[in-house]
Amino acid sequence: MSNLEQTLSIIKPDAVERNLSEEIKVEFKNKGFKILKDKKIKLEKHEAEKFYQVHQTKPFYDDLCSYLSSGPIVVMILEKENAILDNRKLMGATDPTKADDGTIRKKYGISIDKNSVHGSDSPDNAKIEIDFFFKD
Ligand code: UDP
Ligand code: MG
């Protein structure tokens, strides 16, 4: 059965800063993702806090929000069959040292916080996150 999905992807400041945005977009395209929309923006800290509010009780929350708002990011709507799960697979584990070979985090991630990409983790969150950045 067909399951065309959209998911929200972010190329995080560590990767944008190293000029890896185009290379990472090619990784997605090579795996069959269509980039429906993309834009380069810089968040204010209060916007990063809103985006990551599900993590507000975690010890890393403040550093995470400071980091995501520390420089330009590229936000994208990716589309393909099973986009949400397939994007999580292509990204690899949160900690790049634990990510499988061939994943984006294994290839480009620097550390658990500077792990180069974000991807929605469920259909509900994909919708919330797409609306967060691309609501008309
Ligand atoms: N993070 C961190 N320290 C941790 C766990 C997570 O800095 O111990 C950061 C990391 O950048 C991660 C983000 O918080 O990408 C969101 O965490 P989550 O568990 O949702 O990981 P993800 O969904 O990004 O793999
Ligand atoms: Mg997550």
Short mmCIF file of N, CA and C and ligand atoms in Angstrom, two decimals:
data_model
loop_
_atom_site.label_atom_id
_atom_site.label_comp_id
_atom_site.label_asym_id
_atom_site.label_seq_id
_atom_site.Cartn_x
_atom_site.Cartn_y
_atom_site.Cartn_z
N MET A 1 0.85 -1.20 0.00
CA MET A 1 0.00 0.00 0.00
C MET A 1 0.88 1.25 0.00
N SER A 2 0.41 2.24 -0.71
CA SER A 2 1.24 3.45 -0.80
C SER A 2 1.12 4.31 0.46
N ASN A 3 2.20 4.90 0.85
CA ASN A 3 2.23 5.71 2.08
C ASN A 3 3.10 6.94 1.87
N LEU A 4 2.68 7.79 0.91
CA LEU A 4 3.45 9.01 0.64
C LEU A 4 3.38 9.93 1.85
N GLU A 5 4.56 10.30 2.36
CA GLU A 5 4.63 11.14 3.56
C GLU A 5 5.53 12.35 3.33
N GLN A 6 5.31 13.37 4.17
CA GLN A 6 6.23 14.50 4.23
C GLN A 6 6.83 14.54 5.63
N THR A 7 8.08 14.95 5.70
CA THR A 7 8.75 15.08 6.99
C THR A 7 9.58 16.36 7.00
N LEU A 8 9.86 16.82 8.20
CA LEU A 8 10.63 18.06 8.33
C LEU A 8 12.08 17.69 8.62
N SER A 9 12.96 18.24 7.84
CA SER A 9 14.40 18.02 8.02
C SER A 9 15.08 19.35 8.27
N ILE A 10 16.06 19.33 9.15
CA ILE A 10 16.87 20.54 9.39
C ILE A 10 18.34 20.18 9.21
N ILE A 11 19.05 20.98 8.44
CA ILE A 11 20.51 20.91 8.42
C ILE A 11 20.98 21.91 9.48
N LYS A 12 21.62 21.38 10.53
CA LYS A 12 21.92 22.15 11.74
C LYS A 12 23.15 23.06 11.54
N PRO A 13 23.35 24.00 12.48
CA PRO A 13 24.42 24.99 12.30
C PRO A 13 25.82 24.41 12.03
N ASP A 14 26.16 23.29 12.66
CA ASP A 14 27.51 22.76 12.43
C ASP A 14 27.75 22.38 10.97
N ALA A 15 26.69 21.88 10.31
CA ALA A 15 26.83 21.46 8.91
C ALA A 15 26.75 22.65 7.95
N VAL A 16 25.84 23.59 8.25
CA VAL A 16 25.73 24.78 7.39
C VAL A 16 27.05 25.56 7.42
N GLU A 17 27.59 25.67 8.64
CA GLU A 17 28.85 26.41 8.83
C GLU A 17 30.02 25.79 8.06
N ARG A 18 29.98 24.46 7.90
CA ARG A 18 31.04 23.78 7.14
C ARG A 18 30.71 23.66 5.65
N ASN A 19 29.68 24.42 5.22
CA ASN A 19 29.28 24.43 3.81
C ASN A 19 28.88 23.06 3.28
N LEU A 20 28.21 22.27 4.14
CA LEU A 20 27.80 20.93 3.74
C LEU A 20 26.35 20.85 3.27
N SER A 21 25.65 21.98 3.22
CA SER A 21 24.21 21.94 2.90
C SER A 21 23.93 21.28 1.56
N GLU A 22 24.66 21.67 0.52
CA GLU A 22 24.38 21.11 -0.81
C GLU A 22 24.70 19.62 -0.84
N GLU A 23 25.81 19.23 -0.23
CA GLU A 23 26.20 17.82 -0.19
C GLU A 23 25.15 16.98 0.55
N ILE A 24 24.62 17.52 1.63
CA ILE A 24 23.61 16.79 2.40
C ILE A 24 22.29 16.72 1.63
N LYS A 25 21.94 17.78 0.90
CA LYS A 25 20.74 17.72 0.05
C LYS A 25 20.87 16.61 -0.99
N VAL A 26 22.06 16.44 -1.54
CA VAL A 26 22.30 15.36 -2.52
C VAL A 26 22.09 13.99 -1.87
N GLU A 27 22.51 13.84 -0.60
CA GLU A 27 22.28 12.58 0.13
C GLU A 27 20.78 12.24 0.15
N PHE A 28 19.95 13.25 0.44
CA PHE A 28 18.50 13.02 0.46
C PHE A 28 17.98 12.68 -0.93
N LYS A 29 18.40 13.46 -1.92
CA LYS A 29 17.90 13.22 -3.29
C LYS A 29 18.30 11.84 -3.78
N ASN A 30 19.52 11.42 -3.47
CA ASN A 30 20.00 10.10 -3.91
C ASN A 30 19.18 8.96 -3.31
N LYS A 31 18.55 9.21 -2.17
CA LYS A 31 17.71 8.19 -1.52
C LYS A 31 16.24 8.33 -1.91
N GLY A 32 15.97 9.20 -2.89
CA GLY A 32 14.61 9.28 -3.41
C GLY A 32 13.71 10.32 -2.76
N PHE A 33 14.29 11.15 -1.87
CA PHE A 33 13.48 12.21 -1.27
C PHE A 33 13.38 13.38 -2.26
N LYS A 34 12.16 13.93 -2.34
CA LYS A 34 11.95 15.20 -3.06
C LYS A 34 12.02 16.32 -2.04
N ILE A 35 12.76 17.37 -2.36
CA ILE A 35 12.79 18.54 -1.47
C ILE A 35 11.69 19.49 -1.96
N LEU A 36 10.55 19.45 -1.27
CA LEU A 36 9.38 20.23 -1.73
C LEU A 36 9.57 21.72 -1.46
N LYS A 37 10.14 22.02 -0.30
CA LYS A 37 10.41 23.42 0.07
C LYS A 37 11.69 23.44 0.86
N ASP A 38 12.46 24.51 0.73
CA ASP A 38 13.63 24.68 1.59
C ASP A 38 13.92 26.16 1.77
N LYS A 39 14.45 26.48 2.92
CA LYS A 39 14.88 27.86 3.17
C LYS A 39 15.96 27.88 4.23
N LYS A 40 16.84 28.88 4.08
CA LYS A 40 17.93 29.08 5.05
C LYS A 40 17.50 30.21 5.97
N ILE A 41 17.50 29.93 7.27
CA ILE A 41 17.05 30.93 8.24
C ILE A 41 17.96 30.88 9.47
N LYS A 42 17.80 31.87 10.33
CA LYS A 42 18.46 31.80 11.64
C LYS A 42 17.39 32.02 12.70
N LEU A 43 17.30 31.08 13.64
CA LEU A 43 16.29 31.18 14.70
C LEU A 43 16.78 32.07 15.83
N GLU A 44 15.83 32.74 16.47
CA GLU A 44 16.10 33.37 17.77
C GLU A 44 16.04 32.26 18.82
N LYS A 45 16.67 32.47 19.95
CA LYS A 45 16.68 31.42 20.97
C LYS A 45 15.27 31.04 21.41
N HIS A 46 14.38 32.03 21.57
CA HIS A 46 13.02 31.70 22.02
C HIS A 46 12.29 30.84 20.99
N GLU A 47 12.65 30.97 19.70
CA GLU A 47 12.03 30.13 18.67
C GLU A 47 12.56 28.69 18.76
N ALA A 48 13.87 28.54 19.02
CA ALA A 48 14.45 27.20 19.21
C ALA A 48 13.83 26.54 20.44
N GLU A 49 13.59 27.32 21.48
CA GLU A 49 12.96 26.78 22.70
C GLU A 49 11.56 26.26 22.41
N LYS A 50 10.85 26.97 21.53
CA LYS A 50 9.50 26.53 21.16
C LYS A 50 9.59 25.25 20.31
N PHE A 51 10.50 25.25 19.34
CA PHE A 51 10.64 24.09 18.47
C PHE A 51 10.97 22.83 19.27
N TYR A 52 11.87 22.95 20.24
CA TYR A 52 12.32 21.78 21.01
C TYR A 52 11.60 21.64 22.35
N GLN A 53 10.36 22.19 22.46
CA GLN A 53 9.72 22.19 23.78
C GLN A 53 9.47 20.79 24.34
N VAL A 54 9.40 19.76 23.47
CA VAL A 54 9.22 18.39 23.99
C VAL A 54 10.41 17.98 24.87
N HIS A 55 11.54 18.66 24.69
CA HIS A 55 12.74 18.32 25.46
C HIS A 55 12.97 19.25 26.65
N GLN A 56 11.95 20.06 27.01
CA GLN A 56 12.22 21.12 27.98
C GLN A 56 12.63 20.63 29.37
N THR A 57 12.31 19.38 29.70
CA THR A 57 12.72 18.87 31.02
C THR A 57 14.09 18.19 30.99
N LYS A 58 14.68 18.08 29.80
CA LYS A 58 15.96 17.35 29.69
C LYS A 58 17.13 18.24 30.13
N PRO A 59 18.16 17.63 30.66
CA PRO A 59 19.32 18.41 31.11
C PRO A 59 20.03 19.16 29.97
N PHE A 60 19.89 18.66 28.75
CA PHE A 60 20.59 19.28 27.62
C PHE A 60 19.76 20.36 26.92
N TYR A 61 18.55 20.63 27.43
CA TYR A 61 17.62 21.52 26.72
C TYR A 61 18.18 22.92 26.45
N ASP A 62 18.75 23.55 27.47
CA ASP A 62 19.22 24.93 27.28
C ASP A 62 20.36 24.98 26.27
N ASP A 63 21.33 24.07 26.41
CA ASP A 63 22.45 24.02 25.45
C ASP A 63 21.94 23.72 24.03
N LEU A 64 20.97 22.83 23.94
CA LEU A 64 20.42 22.44 22.64
C LEU A 64 19.79 23.66 21.94
N CYS A 65 19.03 24.44 22.71
CA CYS A 65 18.35 25.60 22.12
C CYS A 65 19.35 26.71 21.78
N SER A 66 20.35 26.89 22.61
CA SER A 66 21.42 27.86 22.30
C SER A 66 22.12 27.45 21.01
N TYR A 67 22.41 26.16 20.92
CA TYR A 67 23.11 25.65 19.74
C TYR A 67 22.28 25.82 18.46
N LEU A 68 21.01 25.41 18.50
CA LEU A 68 20.19 25.47 17.27
C LEU A 68 20.02 26.91 16.79
N SER A 69 20.12 27.86 17.72
CA SER A 69 19.95 29.28 17.36
C SER A 69 21.30 29.99 17.20
N SER A 70 22.38 29.22 17.16
CA SER A 70 23.72 29.83 17.14
C SER A 70 24.18 30.26 15.75
N GLY A 71 23.48 29.81 14.71
CA GLY A 71 23.90 30.15 13.35
C GLY A 71 22.82 29.73 12.38
N PRO A 72 23.04 30.02 11.09
CA PRO A 72 22.03 29.66 10.08
C PRO A 72 21.78 28.15 10.02
N ILE A 73 20.53 27.82 9.71
CA ILE A 73 20.12 26.43 9.49
C ILE A 73 19.37 26.37 8.15
N VAL A 74 19.27 25.18 7.59
CA VAL A 74 18.45 24.99 6.38
C VAL A 74 17.30 24.06 6.78
N VAL A 75 16.06 24.56 6.61
CA VAL A 75 14.89 23.73 6.92
C VAL A 75 14.24 23.30 5.61
N MET A 76 13.81 22.03 5.58
CA MET A 76 13.28 21.45 4.34
C MET A 76 12.07 20.58 4.62
N ILE A 77 11.14 20.58 3.67
CA ILE A 77 10.08 19.56 3.65
C ILE A 77 10.52 18.49 2.67
N LEU A 78 10.71 17.26 3.18
CA LEU A 78 11.10 16.13 2.33
C LEU A 78 9.88 15.25 2.09
N GLU A 79 9.76 14.75 0.86
CA GLU A 79 8.62 13.87 0.54
C GLU A 79 9.09 12.61 -0.16
N LYS A 80 8.54 11.50 0.26
CA LYS A 80 8.68 10.20 -0.43
C LYS A 80 7.79 9.20 0.28
N GLU A 81 7.70 8.00 -0.25
CA GLU A 81 7.05 6.91 0.46
C GLU A 81 7.77 6.70 1.79
N ASN A 82 7.04 6.58 2.87
CA ASN A 82 7.62 6.31 4.20
C ASN A 82 8.74 7.29 4.57
N ALA A 83 8.52 8.55 4.23
CA ALA A 83 9.58 9.57 4.41
C ALA A 83 10.04 9.69 5.87
N ILE A 84 9.12 9.54 6.81
CA ILE A 84 9.47 9.82 8.21
C ILE A 84 10.48 8.79 8.71
N LEU A 85 10.14 7.52 8.58
CA LEU A 85 11.03 6.46 9.04
C LEU A 85 12.30 6.38 8.18
N ASP A 86 12.15 6.54 6.87
CA ASP A 86 13.32 6.43 5.99
C ASP A 86 14.31 7.58 6.24
N ASN A 87 13.79 8.75 6.58
CA ASN A 87 14.69 9.86 6.92
C ASN A 87 15.43 9.56 8.22
N ARG A 88 14.73 9.01 9.21
CA ARG A 88 15.40 8.66 10.47
C ARG A 88 16.50 7.63 10.21
N LYS A 89 16.24 6.68 9.30
CA LYS A 89 17.26 5.66 8.97
C LYS A 89 18.46 6.30 8.28
N LEU A 90 18.18 7.21 7.35
CA LEU A 90 19.27 7.86 6.61
C LEU A 90 20.09 8.77 7.53
N MET A 91 19.43 9.40 8.52
CA MET A 91 20.14 10.25 9.48
C MET A 91 21.10 9.43 10.35
N GLY A 92 20.64 8.29 10.84
CA GLY A 92 21.42 7.47 11.76
C GLY A 92 21.19 7.88 13.21
N ALA A 93 21.86 7.18 14.12
CA ALA A 93 21.66 7.38 15.56
C ALA A 93 22.02 8.81 15.98
N THR A 94 21.36 9.25 17.06
CA THR A 94 21.58 10.61 17.58
C THR A 94 23.06 10.89 17.83
N ASP A 95 23.74 9.90 18.41
CA ASP A 95 25.18 10.02 18.68
C ASP A 95 25.95 9.52 17.45
N PRO A 96 26.64 10.41 16.74
CA PRO A 96 27.33 10.00 15.50
C PRO A 96 28.30 8.83 15.70
N THR A 97 28.86 8.68 16.90
CA THR A 97 29.80 7.57 17.12
C THR A 97 29.07 6.23 17.13
N LYS A 98 27.72 6.28 17.31
CA LYS A 98 26.93 5.04 17.31
C LYS A 98 26.14 4.85 16.02
N ALA A 99 26.26 5.81 15.10
CA ALA A 99 25.49 5.75 13.85
C ALA A 99 26.12 4.75 12.88
N ASP A 100 25.25 4.09 12.11
CA ASP A 100 25.73 3.10 11.13
C ASP A 100 26.48 3.76 9.98
N ASP A 101 27.37 2.99 9.37
CA ASP A 101 28.06 3.45 8.16
C ASP A 101 27.04 3.84 7.10
N GLY A 102 27.36 4.88 6.36
CA GLY A 102 26.48 5.31 5.27
C GLY A 102 25.42 6.30 5.71
N THR A 103 25.27 6.50 7.03
CA THR A 103 24.27 7.48 7.49
C THR A 103 24.88 8.88 7.50
N ILE A 104 23.98 9.87 7.47
CA ILE A 104 24.44 11.27 7.42
C ILE A 104 25.19 11.64 8.71
N ARG A 105 24.67 11.20 9.85
CA ARG A 105 25.35 11.54 11.10
C ARG A 105 26.71 10.87 11.21
N LYS A 106 26.81 9.65 10.73
CA LYS A 106 28.12 8.97 10.74
C LYS A 106 29.12 9.74 9.87
N LYS A 107 28.65 10.17 8.70
CA LYS A 107 29.53 10.84 7.75
C LYS A 107 29.92 12.25 8.18
N TYR A 108 28.93 13.00 8.69
CA TYR A 108 29.13 14.43 8.89
C TYR A 108 29.07 14.88 10.35
N GLY A 109 28.44 14.10 11.23
CA GLY A 109 28.24 14.53 12.61
C GLY A 109 29.56 14.66 13.36
N ILE A 110 29.61 15.62 14.27
CA ILE A 110 30.83 15.89 15.04
C ILE A 110 30.70 15.30 16.44
N SER A 111 29.51 15.39 17.02
CA SER A 111 29.28 14.95 18.40
C SER A 111 27.77 14.80 18.60
N ILE A 112 27.36 14.34 19.79
CA ILE A 112 25.93 14.11 20.03
C ILE A 112 25.12 15.39 19.90
N ASP A 113 25.72 16.53 20.22
CA ASP A 113 24.97 17.79 20.07
C ASP A 113 25.14 18.36 18.66
N LYS A 114 26.34 18.30 18.13
CA LYS A 114 26.59 18.80 16.76
C LYS A 114 26.48 17.64 15.78
N ASN A 115 25.24 17.16 15.63
CA ASN A 115 25.04 15.94 14.83
C ASN A 115 24.41 16.21 13.46
N SER A 116 24.55 17.44 13.01
CA SER A 116 24.35 17.84 11.60
C SER A 116 22.92 17.90 11.06
N VAL A 117 22.03 17.02 11.54
CA VAL A 117 20.67 17.01 11.00
C VAL A 117 19.62 16.72 12.08
N HIS A 118 18.43 17.23 11.83
CA HIS A 118 17.23 16.90 12.61
C HIS A 118 16.22 16.27 11.66
N GLY A 119 15.43 15.33 12.16
CA GLY A 119 14.31 14.79 11.38
C GLY A 119 13.14 14.47 12.28
N SER A 120 11.94 14.75 11.80
CA SER A 120 10.72 14.44 12.57
C SER A 120 10.69 12.96 12.91
N ASP A 121 10.13 12.63 14.10
CA ASP A 121 10.15 11.23 14.54
C ASP A 121 8.80 10.52 14.49
N SER A 122 7.75 11.21 14.03
CA SER A 122 6.42 10.58 13.95
C SER A 122 5.55 11.41 13.01
N PRO A 123 4.46 10.83 12.50
CA PRO A 123 3.56 11.60 11.64
C PRO A 123 3.00 12.85 12.35
N ASP A 124 2.63 12.72 13.61
CA ASP A 124 2.10 13.90 14.34
C ASP A 124 3.15 14.99 14.43
N ASN A 125 4.38 14.61 14.80
CA ASN A 125 5.43 15.63 14.93
C ASN A 125 5.85 16.19 13.57
N ALA A 126 5.78 15.38 12.53
CA ALA A 126 6.11 15.89 11.19
C ALA A 126 5.16 17.03 10.83
N LYS A 127 3.88 16.84 11.10
CA LYS A 127 2.90 17.87 10.78
C LYS A 127 3.15 19.13 11.61
N ILE A 128 3.37 18.94 12.91
CA ILE A 128 3.63 20.08 13.81
C ILE A 128 4.88 20.84 13.36
N GLU A 129 5.93 20.10 13.02
CA GLU A 129 7.21 20.73 12.68
C GLU A 129 7.15 21.40 11.30
N ILE A 130 6.45 20.80 10.35
CA ILE A 130 6.29 21.44 9.03
C ILE A 130 5.51 22.75 9.19
N ASP A 131 4.44 22.70 9.98
CA ASP A 131 3.66 23.93 10.22
C ASP A 131 4.49 24.99 10.94
N PHE A 132 5.35 24.55 11.84
CA PHE A 132 6.18 25.50 12.60
C PHE A 132 7.00 26.37 11.64
N PHE A 133 7.57 25.77 10.61
CA PHE A 133 8.44 26.52 9.70
C PHE A 133 7.78 27.00 8.42
N PHE A 134 6.72 26.34 7.99
CA PHE A 134 6.20 26.64 6.65
C PHE A 134 4.71 26.99 6.62
N LYS A 135 4.14 27.32 7.78
CA LYS A 135 2.72 27.70 7.80
C LYS A 135 2.56 29.01 7.01
N ASP A 136 1.66 28.99 6.07
CA ASP A 136 1.49 30.19 5.21
C ASP A 136 0.76 31.32 5.94
N1 UDP B 1 21.01 15.92 22.34
C1 UDP B 1 22.09 16.30 23.10
N2 UDP B 1 22.46 15.48 24.15
C2 UDP B 1 21.81 14.32 24.43
C3 UDP B 1 20.72 13.94 23.64
C4 UDP B 1 20.34 14.77 22.59
O1 UDP B 1 22.69 17.33 22.88
O2 UDP B 1 22.22 13.61 25.37
C5 UDP B 1 20.60 16.81 21.24
C6 UDP B 1 20.99 16.24 19.89
O3 UDP B 1 21.44 17.31 19.07
C7 UDP B 1 19.69 15.69 19.37
C8 UDP B 1 18.66 16.64 19.98
O4 UDP B 1 19.18 16.95 21.25
O5 UDP B 1 19.67 15.68 17.96
C9 UDP B 1 17.27 16.08 20.13
O6 UDP B 1 17.36 14.87 20.85
P1 UDP B 1 16.56 13.57 20.38
O7 UDP B 1 16.65 12.58 21.47
O8 UDP B 1 15.20 13.98 19.90
O9 UDP B 1 17.46 13.04 19.16
P2 UDP B 1 17.16 13.00 17.59
O10 UDP B 1 15.68 12.83 17.41
O11 UDP B 1 17.66 14.30 17.02
O12 UDP B 1 17.96 11.82 17.10
MG MG B 2 14.08 13.86 18.20
#
